Coordinates of C-alpha atoms and ligand atoms in Angstrom, one line a residue:
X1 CA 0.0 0.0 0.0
X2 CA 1.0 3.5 -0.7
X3 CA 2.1 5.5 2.7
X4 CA -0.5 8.4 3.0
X5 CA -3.7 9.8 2.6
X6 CA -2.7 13.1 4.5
X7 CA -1.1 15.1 0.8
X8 CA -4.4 13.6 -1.3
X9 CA -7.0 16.2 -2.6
X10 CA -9.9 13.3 -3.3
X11 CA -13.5 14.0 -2.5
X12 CA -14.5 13.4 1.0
X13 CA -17.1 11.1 0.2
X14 CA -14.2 8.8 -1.5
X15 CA -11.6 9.4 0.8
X16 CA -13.5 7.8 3.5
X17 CA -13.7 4.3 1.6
X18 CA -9.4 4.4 1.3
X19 CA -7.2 3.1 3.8
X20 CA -3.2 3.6 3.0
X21 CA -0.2 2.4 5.2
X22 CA -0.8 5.2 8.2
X23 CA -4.5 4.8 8.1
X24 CA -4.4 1.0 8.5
X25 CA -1.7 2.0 11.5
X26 CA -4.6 3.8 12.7
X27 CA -7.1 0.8 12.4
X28 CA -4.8 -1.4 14.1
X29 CA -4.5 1.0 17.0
X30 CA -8.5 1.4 17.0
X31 CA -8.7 -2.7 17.4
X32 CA -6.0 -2.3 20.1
X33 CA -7.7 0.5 22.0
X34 CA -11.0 -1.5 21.9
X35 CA -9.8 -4.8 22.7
X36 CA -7.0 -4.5 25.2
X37 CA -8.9 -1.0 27.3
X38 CA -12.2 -1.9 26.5
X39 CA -12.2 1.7 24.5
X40 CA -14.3 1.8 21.6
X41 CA -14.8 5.6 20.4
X42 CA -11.7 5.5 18.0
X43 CA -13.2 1.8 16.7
X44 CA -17.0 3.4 16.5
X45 CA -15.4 7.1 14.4
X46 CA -13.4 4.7 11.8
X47 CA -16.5 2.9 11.2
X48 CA -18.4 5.3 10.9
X49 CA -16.5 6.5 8.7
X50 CA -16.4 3.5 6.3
X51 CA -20.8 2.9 6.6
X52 CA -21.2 6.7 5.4
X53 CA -18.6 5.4 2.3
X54 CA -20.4 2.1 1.6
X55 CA -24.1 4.0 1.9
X56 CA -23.5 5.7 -1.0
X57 CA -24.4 4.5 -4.3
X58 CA -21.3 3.7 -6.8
X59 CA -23.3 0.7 -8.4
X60 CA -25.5 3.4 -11.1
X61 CA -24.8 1.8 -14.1
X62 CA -26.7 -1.1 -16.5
X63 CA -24.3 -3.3 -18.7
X64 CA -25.8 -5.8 -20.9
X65 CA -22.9 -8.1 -21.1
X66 CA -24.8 -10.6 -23.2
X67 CA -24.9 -8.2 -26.1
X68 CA -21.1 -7.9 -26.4
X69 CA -20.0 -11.3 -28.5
X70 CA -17.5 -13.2 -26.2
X71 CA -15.9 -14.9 -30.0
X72 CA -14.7 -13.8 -33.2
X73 CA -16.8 -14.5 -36.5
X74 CA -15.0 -16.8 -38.2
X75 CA -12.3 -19.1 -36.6
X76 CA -8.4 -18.5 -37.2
X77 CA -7.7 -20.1 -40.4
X78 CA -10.4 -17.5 -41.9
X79 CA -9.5 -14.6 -40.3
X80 CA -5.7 -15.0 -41.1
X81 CA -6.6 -15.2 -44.6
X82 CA -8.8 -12.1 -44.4
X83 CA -5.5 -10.3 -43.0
X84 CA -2.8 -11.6 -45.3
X85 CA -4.7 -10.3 -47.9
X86 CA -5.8 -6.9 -46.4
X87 CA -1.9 -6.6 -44.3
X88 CA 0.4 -8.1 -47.1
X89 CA 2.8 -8.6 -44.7
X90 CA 6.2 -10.7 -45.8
X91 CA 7.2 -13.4 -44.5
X92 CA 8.5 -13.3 -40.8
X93 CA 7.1 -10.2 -39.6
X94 CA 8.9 -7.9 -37.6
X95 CA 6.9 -5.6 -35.0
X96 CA 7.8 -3.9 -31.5
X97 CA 5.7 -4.4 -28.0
X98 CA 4.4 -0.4 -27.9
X99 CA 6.5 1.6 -25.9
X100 CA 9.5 3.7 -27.0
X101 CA 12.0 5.6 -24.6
X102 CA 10.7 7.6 -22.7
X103 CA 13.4 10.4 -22.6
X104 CA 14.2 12.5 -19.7
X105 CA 12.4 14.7 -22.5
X106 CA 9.2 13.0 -22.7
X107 CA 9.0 12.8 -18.8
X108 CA 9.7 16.5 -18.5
X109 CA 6.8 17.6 -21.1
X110 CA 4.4 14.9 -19.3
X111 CA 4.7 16.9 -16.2
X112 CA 4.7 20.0 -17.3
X113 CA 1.8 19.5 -18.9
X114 CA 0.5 17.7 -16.0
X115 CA 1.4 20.9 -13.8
X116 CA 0.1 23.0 -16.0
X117 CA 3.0 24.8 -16.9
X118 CA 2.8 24.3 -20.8
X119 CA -1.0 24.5 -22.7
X120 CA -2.4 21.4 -24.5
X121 CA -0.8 22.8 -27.6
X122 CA 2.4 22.8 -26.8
X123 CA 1.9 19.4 -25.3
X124 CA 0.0 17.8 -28.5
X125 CA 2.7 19.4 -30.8
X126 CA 5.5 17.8 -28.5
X127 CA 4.0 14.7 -28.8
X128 CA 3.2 14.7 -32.1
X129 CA 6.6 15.3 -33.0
X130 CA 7.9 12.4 -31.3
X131 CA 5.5 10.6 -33.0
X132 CA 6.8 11.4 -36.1
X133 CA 10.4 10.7 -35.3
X134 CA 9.7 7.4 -34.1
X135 CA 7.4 6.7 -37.4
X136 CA 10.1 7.7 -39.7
X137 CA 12.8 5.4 -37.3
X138 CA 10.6 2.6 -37.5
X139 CA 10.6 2.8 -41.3
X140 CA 13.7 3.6 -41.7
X141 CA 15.1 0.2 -39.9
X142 CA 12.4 -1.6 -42.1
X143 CA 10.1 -2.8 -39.6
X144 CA 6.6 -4.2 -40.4
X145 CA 3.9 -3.6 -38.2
X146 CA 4.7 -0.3 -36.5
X147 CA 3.6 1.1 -32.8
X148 CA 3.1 5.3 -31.8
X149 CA 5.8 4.4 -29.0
X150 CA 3.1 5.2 -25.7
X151 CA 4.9 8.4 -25.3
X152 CA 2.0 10.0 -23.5
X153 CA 1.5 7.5 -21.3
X154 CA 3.2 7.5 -17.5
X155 CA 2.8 3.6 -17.1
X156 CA 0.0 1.2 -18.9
X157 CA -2.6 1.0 -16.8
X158 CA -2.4 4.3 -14.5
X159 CA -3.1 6.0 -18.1
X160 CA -6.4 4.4 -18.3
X161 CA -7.9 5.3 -15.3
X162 CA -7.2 8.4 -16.0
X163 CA -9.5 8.5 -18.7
X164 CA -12.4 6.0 -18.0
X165 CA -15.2 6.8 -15.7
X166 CA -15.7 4.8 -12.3
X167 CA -11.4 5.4 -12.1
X168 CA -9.4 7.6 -10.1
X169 CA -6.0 8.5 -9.6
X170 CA -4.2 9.6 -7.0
X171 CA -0.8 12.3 -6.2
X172 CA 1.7 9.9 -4.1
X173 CA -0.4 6.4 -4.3
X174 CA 3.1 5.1 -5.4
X175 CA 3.6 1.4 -5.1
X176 CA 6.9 -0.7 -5.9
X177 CA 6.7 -2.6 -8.7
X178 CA 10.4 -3.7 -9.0
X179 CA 13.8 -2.8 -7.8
X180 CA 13.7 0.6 -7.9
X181 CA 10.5 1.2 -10.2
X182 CA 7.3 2.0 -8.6
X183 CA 3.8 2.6 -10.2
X184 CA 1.0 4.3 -9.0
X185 CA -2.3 1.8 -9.2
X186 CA -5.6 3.3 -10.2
X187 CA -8.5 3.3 -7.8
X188 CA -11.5 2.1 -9.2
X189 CA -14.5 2.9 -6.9
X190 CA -17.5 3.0 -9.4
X191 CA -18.9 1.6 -12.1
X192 CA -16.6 1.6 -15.0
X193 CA -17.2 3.5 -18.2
X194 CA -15.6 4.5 -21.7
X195 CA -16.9 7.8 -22.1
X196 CA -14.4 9.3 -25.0
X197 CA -12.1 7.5 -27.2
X198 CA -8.7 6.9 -25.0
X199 CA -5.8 6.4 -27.6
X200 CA -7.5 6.8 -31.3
X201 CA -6.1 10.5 -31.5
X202 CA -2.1 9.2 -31.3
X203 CA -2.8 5.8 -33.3
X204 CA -4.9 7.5 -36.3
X205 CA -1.4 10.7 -36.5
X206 CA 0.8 7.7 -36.8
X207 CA -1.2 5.9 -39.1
X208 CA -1.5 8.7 -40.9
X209 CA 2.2 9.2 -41.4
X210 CA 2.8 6.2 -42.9
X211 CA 1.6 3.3 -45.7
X212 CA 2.4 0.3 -43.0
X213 CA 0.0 -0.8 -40.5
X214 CA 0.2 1.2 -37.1
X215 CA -0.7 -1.3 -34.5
X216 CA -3.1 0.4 -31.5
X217 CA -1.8 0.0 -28.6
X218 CA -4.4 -0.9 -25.0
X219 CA -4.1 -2.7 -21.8
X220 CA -6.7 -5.6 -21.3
X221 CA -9.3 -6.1 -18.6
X222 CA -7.5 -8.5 -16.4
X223 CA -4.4 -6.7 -16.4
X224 CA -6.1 -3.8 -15.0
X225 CA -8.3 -4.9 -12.6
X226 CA -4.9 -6.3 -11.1
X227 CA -2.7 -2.8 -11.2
X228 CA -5.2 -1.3 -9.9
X229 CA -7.0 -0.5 -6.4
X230 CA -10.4 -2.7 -6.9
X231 CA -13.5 -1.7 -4.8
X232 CA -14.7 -4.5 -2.5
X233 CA -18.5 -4.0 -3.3
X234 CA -19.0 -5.4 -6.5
X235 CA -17.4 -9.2 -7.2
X236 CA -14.3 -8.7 -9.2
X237 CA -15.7 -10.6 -12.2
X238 CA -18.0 -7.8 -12.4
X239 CA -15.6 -5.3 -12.8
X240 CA -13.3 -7.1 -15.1
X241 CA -15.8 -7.0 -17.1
X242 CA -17.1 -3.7 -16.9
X243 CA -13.8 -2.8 -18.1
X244 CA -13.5 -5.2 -20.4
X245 CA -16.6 -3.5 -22.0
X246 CA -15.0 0.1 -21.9
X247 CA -11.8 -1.6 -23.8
X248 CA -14.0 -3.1 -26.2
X249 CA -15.4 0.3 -27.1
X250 CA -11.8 1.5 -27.7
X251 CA -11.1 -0.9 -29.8
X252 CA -14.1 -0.5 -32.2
X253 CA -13.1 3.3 -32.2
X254 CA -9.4 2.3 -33.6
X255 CA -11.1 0.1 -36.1
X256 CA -13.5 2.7 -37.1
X257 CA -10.9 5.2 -37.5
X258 CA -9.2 2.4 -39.7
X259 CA -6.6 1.2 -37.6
X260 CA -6.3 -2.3 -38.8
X261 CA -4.3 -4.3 -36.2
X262 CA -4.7 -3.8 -32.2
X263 CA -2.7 -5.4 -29.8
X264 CA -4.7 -5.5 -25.9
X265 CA -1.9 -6.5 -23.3
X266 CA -2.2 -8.6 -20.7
X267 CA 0.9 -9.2 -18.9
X268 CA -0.5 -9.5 -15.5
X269 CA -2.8 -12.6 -16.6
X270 CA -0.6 -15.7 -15.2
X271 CA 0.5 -12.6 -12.3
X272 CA -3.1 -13.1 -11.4
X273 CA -3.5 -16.6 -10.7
X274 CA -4.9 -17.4 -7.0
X275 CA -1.8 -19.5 -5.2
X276 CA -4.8 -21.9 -4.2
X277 CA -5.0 -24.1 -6.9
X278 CA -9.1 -25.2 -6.1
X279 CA -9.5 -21.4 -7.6
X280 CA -7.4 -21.8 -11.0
X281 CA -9.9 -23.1 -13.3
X282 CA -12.5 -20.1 -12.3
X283 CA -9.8 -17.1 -12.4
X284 CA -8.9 -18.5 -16.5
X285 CA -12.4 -18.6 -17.6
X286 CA -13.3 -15.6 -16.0
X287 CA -10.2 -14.0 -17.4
X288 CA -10.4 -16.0 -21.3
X289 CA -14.1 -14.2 -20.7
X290 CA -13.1 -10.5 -19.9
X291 CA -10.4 -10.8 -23.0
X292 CA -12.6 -12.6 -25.2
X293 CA -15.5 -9.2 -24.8
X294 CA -12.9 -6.8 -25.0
X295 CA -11.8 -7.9 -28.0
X296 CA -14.2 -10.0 -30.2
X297 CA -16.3 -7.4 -31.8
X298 CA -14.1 -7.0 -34.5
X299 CA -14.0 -8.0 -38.0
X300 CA -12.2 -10.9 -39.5
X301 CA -10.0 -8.9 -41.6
X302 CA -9.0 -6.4 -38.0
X303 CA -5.7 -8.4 -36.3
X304 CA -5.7 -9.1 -32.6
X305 CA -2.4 -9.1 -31.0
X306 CA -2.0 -10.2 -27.2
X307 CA 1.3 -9.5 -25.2
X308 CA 2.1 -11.7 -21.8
X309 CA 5.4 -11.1 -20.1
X310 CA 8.2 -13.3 -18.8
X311 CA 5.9 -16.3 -17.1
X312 CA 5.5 -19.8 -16.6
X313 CA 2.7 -20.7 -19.1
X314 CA 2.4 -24.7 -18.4
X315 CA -0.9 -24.3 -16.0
X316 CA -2.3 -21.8 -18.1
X317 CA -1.4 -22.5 -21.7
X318 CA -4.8 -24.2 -22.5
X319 CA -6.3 -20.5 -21.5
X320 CA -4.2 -18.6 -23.6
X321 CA -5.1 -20.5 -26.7
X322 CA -8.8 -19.9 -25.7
X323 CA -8.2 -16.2 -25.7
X324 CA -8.0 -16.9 -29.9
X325 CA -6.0 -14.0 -30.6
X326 CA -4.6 -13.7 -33.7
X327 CA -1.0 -13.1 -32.6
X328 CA 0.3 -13.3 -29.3
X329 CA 4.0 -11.9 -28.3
X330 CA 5.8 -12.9 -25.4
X331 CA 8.7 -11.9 -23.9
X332 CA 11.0 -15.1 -24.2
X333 CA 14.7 -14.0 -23.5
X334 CA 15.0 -15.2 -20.1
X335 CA 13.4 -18.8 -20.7
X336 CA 13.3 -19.8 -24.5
X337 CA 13.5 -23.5 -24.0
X338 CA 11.1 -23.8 -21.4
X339 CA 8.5 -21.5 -23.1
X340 CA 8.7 -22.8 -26.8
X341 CA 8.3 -26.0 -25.1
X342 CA 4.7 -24.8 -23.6
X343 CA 3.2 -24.6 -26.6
X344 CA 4.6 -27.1 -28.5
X345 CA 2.9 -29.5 -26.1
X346 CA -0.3 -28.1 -27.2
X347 CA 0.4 -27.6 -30.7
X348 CA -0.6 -23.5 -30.6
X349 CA -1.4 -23.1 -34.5
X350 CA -2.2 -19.3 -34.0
X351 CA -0.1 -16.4 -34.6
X352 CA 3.0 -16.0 -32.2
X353 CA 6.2 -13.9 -31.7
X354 CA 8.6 -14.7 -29.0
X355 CA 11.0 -12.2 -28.0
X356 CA 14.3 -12.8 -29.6
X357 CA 16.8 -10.6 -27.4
X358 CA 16.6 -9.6 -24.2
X359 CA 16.3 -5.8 -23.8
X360 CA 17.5 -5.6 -20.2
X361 CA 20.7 -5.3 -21.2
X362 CA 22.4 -2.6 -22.8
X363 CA 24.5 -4.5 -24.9
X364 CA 23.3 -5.0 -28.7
X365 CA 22.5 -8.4 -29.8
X366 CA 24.8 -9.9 -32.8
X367 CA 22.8 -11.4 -35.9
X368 CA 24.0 -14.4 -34.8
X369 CA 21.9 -14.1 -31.5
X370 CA 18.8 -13.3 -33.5
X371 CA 18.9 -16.3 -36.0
X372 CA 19.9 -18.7 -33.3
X373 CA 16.7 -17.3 -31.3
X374 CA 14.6 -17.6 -34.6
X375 CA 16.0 -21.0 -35.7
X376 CA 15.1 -22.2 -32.5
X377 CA 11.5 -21.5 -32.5
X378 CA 11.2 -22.1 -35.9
X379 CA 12.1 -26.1 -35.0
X380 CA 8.8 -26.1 -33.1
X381 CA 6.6 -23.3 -34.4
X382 CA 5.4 -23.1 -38.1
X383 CA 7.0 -20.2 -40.0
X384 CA 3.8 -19.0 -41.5
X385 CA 2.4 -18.2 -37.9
X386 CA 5.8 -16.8 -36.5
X387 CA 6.8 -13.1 -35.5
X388 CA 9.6 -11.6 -35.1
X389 CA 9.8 -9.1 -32.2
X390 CA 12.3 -8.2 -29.2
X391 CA 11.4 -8.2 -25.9
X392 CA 8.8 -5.5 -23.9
X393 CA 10.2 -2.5 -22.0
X394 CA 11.8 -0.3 -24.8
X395 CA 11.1 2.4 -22.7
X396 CA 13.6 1.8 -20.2
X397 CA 16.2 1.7 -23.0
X398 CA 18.5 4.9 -24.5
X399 CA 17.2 6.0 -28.2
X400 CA 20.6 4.7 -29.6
X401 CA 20.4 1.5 -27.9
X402 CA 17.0 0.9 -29.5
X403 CA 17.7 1.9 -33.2
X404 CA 20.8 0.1 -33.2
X405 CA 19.5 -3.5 -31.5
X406 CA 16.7 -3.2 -34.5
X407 CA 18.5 -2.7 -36.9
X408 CA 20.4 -5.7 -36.1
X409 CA 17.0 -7.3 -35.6
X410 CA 15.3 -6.3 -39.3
X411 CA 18.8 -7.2 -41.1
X412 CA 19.0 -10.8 -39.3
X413 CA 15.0 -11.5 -40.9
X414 CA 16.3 -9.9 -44.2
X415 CA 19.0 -12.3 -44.4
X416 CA 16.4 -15.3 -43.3
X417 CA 13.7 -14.1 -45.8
X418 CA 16.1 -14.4 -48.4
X419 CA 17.6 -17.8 -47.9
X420 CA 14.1 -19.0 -47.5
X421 CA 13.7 -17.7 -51.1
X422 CA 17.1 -19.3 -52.3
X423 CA 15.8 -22.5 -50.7
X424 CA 12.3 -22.9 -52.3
X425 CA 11.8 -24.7 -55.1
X426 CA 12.0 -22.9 -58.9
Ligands
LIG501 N1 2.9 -2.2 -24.5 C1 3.6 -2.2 -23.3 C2 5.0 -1.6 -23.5 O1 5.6 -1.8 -24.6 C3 3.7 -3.5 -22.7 C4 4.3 -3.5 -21.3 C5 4.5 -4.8 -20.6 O2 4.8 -5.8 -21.3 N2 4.4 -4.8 -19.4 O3 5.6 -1.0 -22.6
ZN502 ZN1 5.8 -7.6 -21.3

């Protein structure tokens, strides 16, 4: 839990339903006082305190769940067809996970736009411009499917609940995530809502720079129900799906805007898992659920990608087949065997890129890294359902570091594409 309430601006009504580090040092005492002294006024003022919070109505919206489809029209085989032929991609595709690095740069324009010390122009000009310079990178090192690099985003989930009703977010609610990175989790206290398009604005300017696909760029249901603060009052089902309903709204509004392949993430799916293993089956189909209504509304001919990070996908492997989407990328540098293994043992025959060099280090990968990492998943997975991609976090990375790593990356799949070419028969 984050340390304080004491430097939060919220709304009374809300504050009164949170409880951070010094405020649950508070409860603690409250038990203390009324079960060791027999001294109940601090106990009766906190709970008091909590009824006037839960007396108020946050449940206020309808959802008709059954009128979002939970699958895709036509099954795999169809839909890739539909693609190839709308995507022309080549053979091997090459793609990035989203994000881009976020310069000291980018941080500094974030918050002063936050802070108010620069106007939304000056802001949306910034971040256009970065934009632009990553488009023209992107093309320049011959990638395939391209991404608007996140750049106005401070971390994948807090983003969101800045934007969708039923959210909030709050000053100092920082939590560690790793080492020394710390996020600050979303409070969801209401019923959740898309009530304006969330990411269209950047995806449609990058598409619009540029005659290869842009790939939209959202954070799925379950991954955000689990970075976030979830409200007690409502099962957590409910929720995921409430928000799986407001990311299915976002996604139409990329496809309407023509944005032809959309990648939801959910790297804090196998995160999620219950330790008890009697609750397993329930969290996966709830969770193959929320995925499957954020994302099944589109057409066959719009791609799906998925993104999972470093995991152990044994238990769950059946579940991420059922999420059917049409490519799923994963980052793979710190357990290729293990992982290609996974789903060669259930024979996944959708599309899949695993991460061929690790971007936690600084160091840039050799083309002999990259094929080995390709050959090596090309033993078990079939080429025409293989991506090429590195691993997540680019934004932790230095510009140079970046370019230079895919470069290597785009010449090691030229070199593939064109011995596969040598190889085929006349
Ligand atoms: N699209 C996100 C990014 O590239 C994915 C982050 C993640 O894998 N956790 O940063
Ligand atoms: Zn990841």
């Amino acid at each position: 839990v984050p340390v304080s309430l004491d430097d939060e601006t919220l709304k009374q009504s809300i504050e009164e339903g949170l409880s951070f580090a010094t405020e649950k040092l508070d409860e603690l005492d409250a038990l203390r006082r009324l079960l060791n002294q027999n001294d109940s006024a601090k106990y009766d003022e906190l709970k008091a305190r909590y009824e006037r919070f839960q007396s108020q109505s946050f449940k206020n919206l309808e959802y008709d769940f059954d009128s979002v489809p939970t699958s895709r029209k036509s099954p795999f085989p169809e839909r890739k067809k539909a693609q190839d032929a709308r995507l022309h991609l080549p053979d091997l595709p090459t793609t990035t996970i989203g994000s881009f690095p976020q310069t000291q740069e980018v941080r500094k324009y974030r918050a002063d736009w936050k802070n108010k010390r620069i106007s939304d122009e000056t802001y949306n000009n910034f971040l256009e411009s970065e934009i632009a310079r990553w488009i023209k990178i992107q093309e320049d090192i011959g990638l395939d499917v391209l991404v608007h690099g996140e750049f106005e985003r401070n971390d994948m989930v807090e983003f969101f609940g800045e934007k969708l009703q039923g959210f909030l977010v709050t000053k100092f609610g920082w939590v560690q995530s790793y080492g020394s990175r710390a996020v600050k989790p979303p409070v969801i206290y209401g019923d959740v809502k898309w009530t304006e398009p969330l990411t269209v604005k950047e995806t449609v300017y990058a598409q619009s720079l540029t005659d290869k696909p842009v790939k939209g760029m959202l954070t799925g249901p379950v991954t955000i129900l689990n970075w976030s603060f979830e409200r007690v009052d409502v099962p957590r089902k409910v929720v995921q799906d409430q928000i799986a309903l407001a990311i299915d709204e976002e996604v139409l509004a990329l496809e309407e805007a023509g944005i032809k392949v959309i990648q939801v993430d959910e790297p804090a799916l196998r995160e999620g898992l219950p330790l008890r293993s009697e609750y397993h089956e329930q969290y996966l189909a709830d969770a193959v659920n929320s995925f499957k209504l954020a994302t099944s509304s589109v057409q066959d001919e719009t791609q799906i990608h998925t993104h999972m990070c470093y995991s152990q996908f044994g238990q769950i492997i059946h579940a991420i087949h059922e999420l059917d989407a049409d490519v799923i990328s994963i980052e793979t540098s710190r357990s290729h065997g293990d992982l290609i293994k996974d789903f060669e043992d259930i024979n996944y025959d959708l599309g899949i890129g695993l991460g061929v060099y690790d971007i936690h280090s600084p160091r840039i990968p050799t083309e002999d890294e990259i094929a080995t990492a390709i050959d090596r998943s090309l033993q078990q997975i079939d080429r025409s359902l293989f991506w090429v991609n590195p691993d997540c976090g680019l934004k932790t990375r230095k510009e140079d570091e970046v370019k230079d790593a895919l470069t290597v990356l785009v010449n090691t799949v030229r070199k593939k594409r064109e011995s596969n070419n040598q190889n085929k028969p006349a």
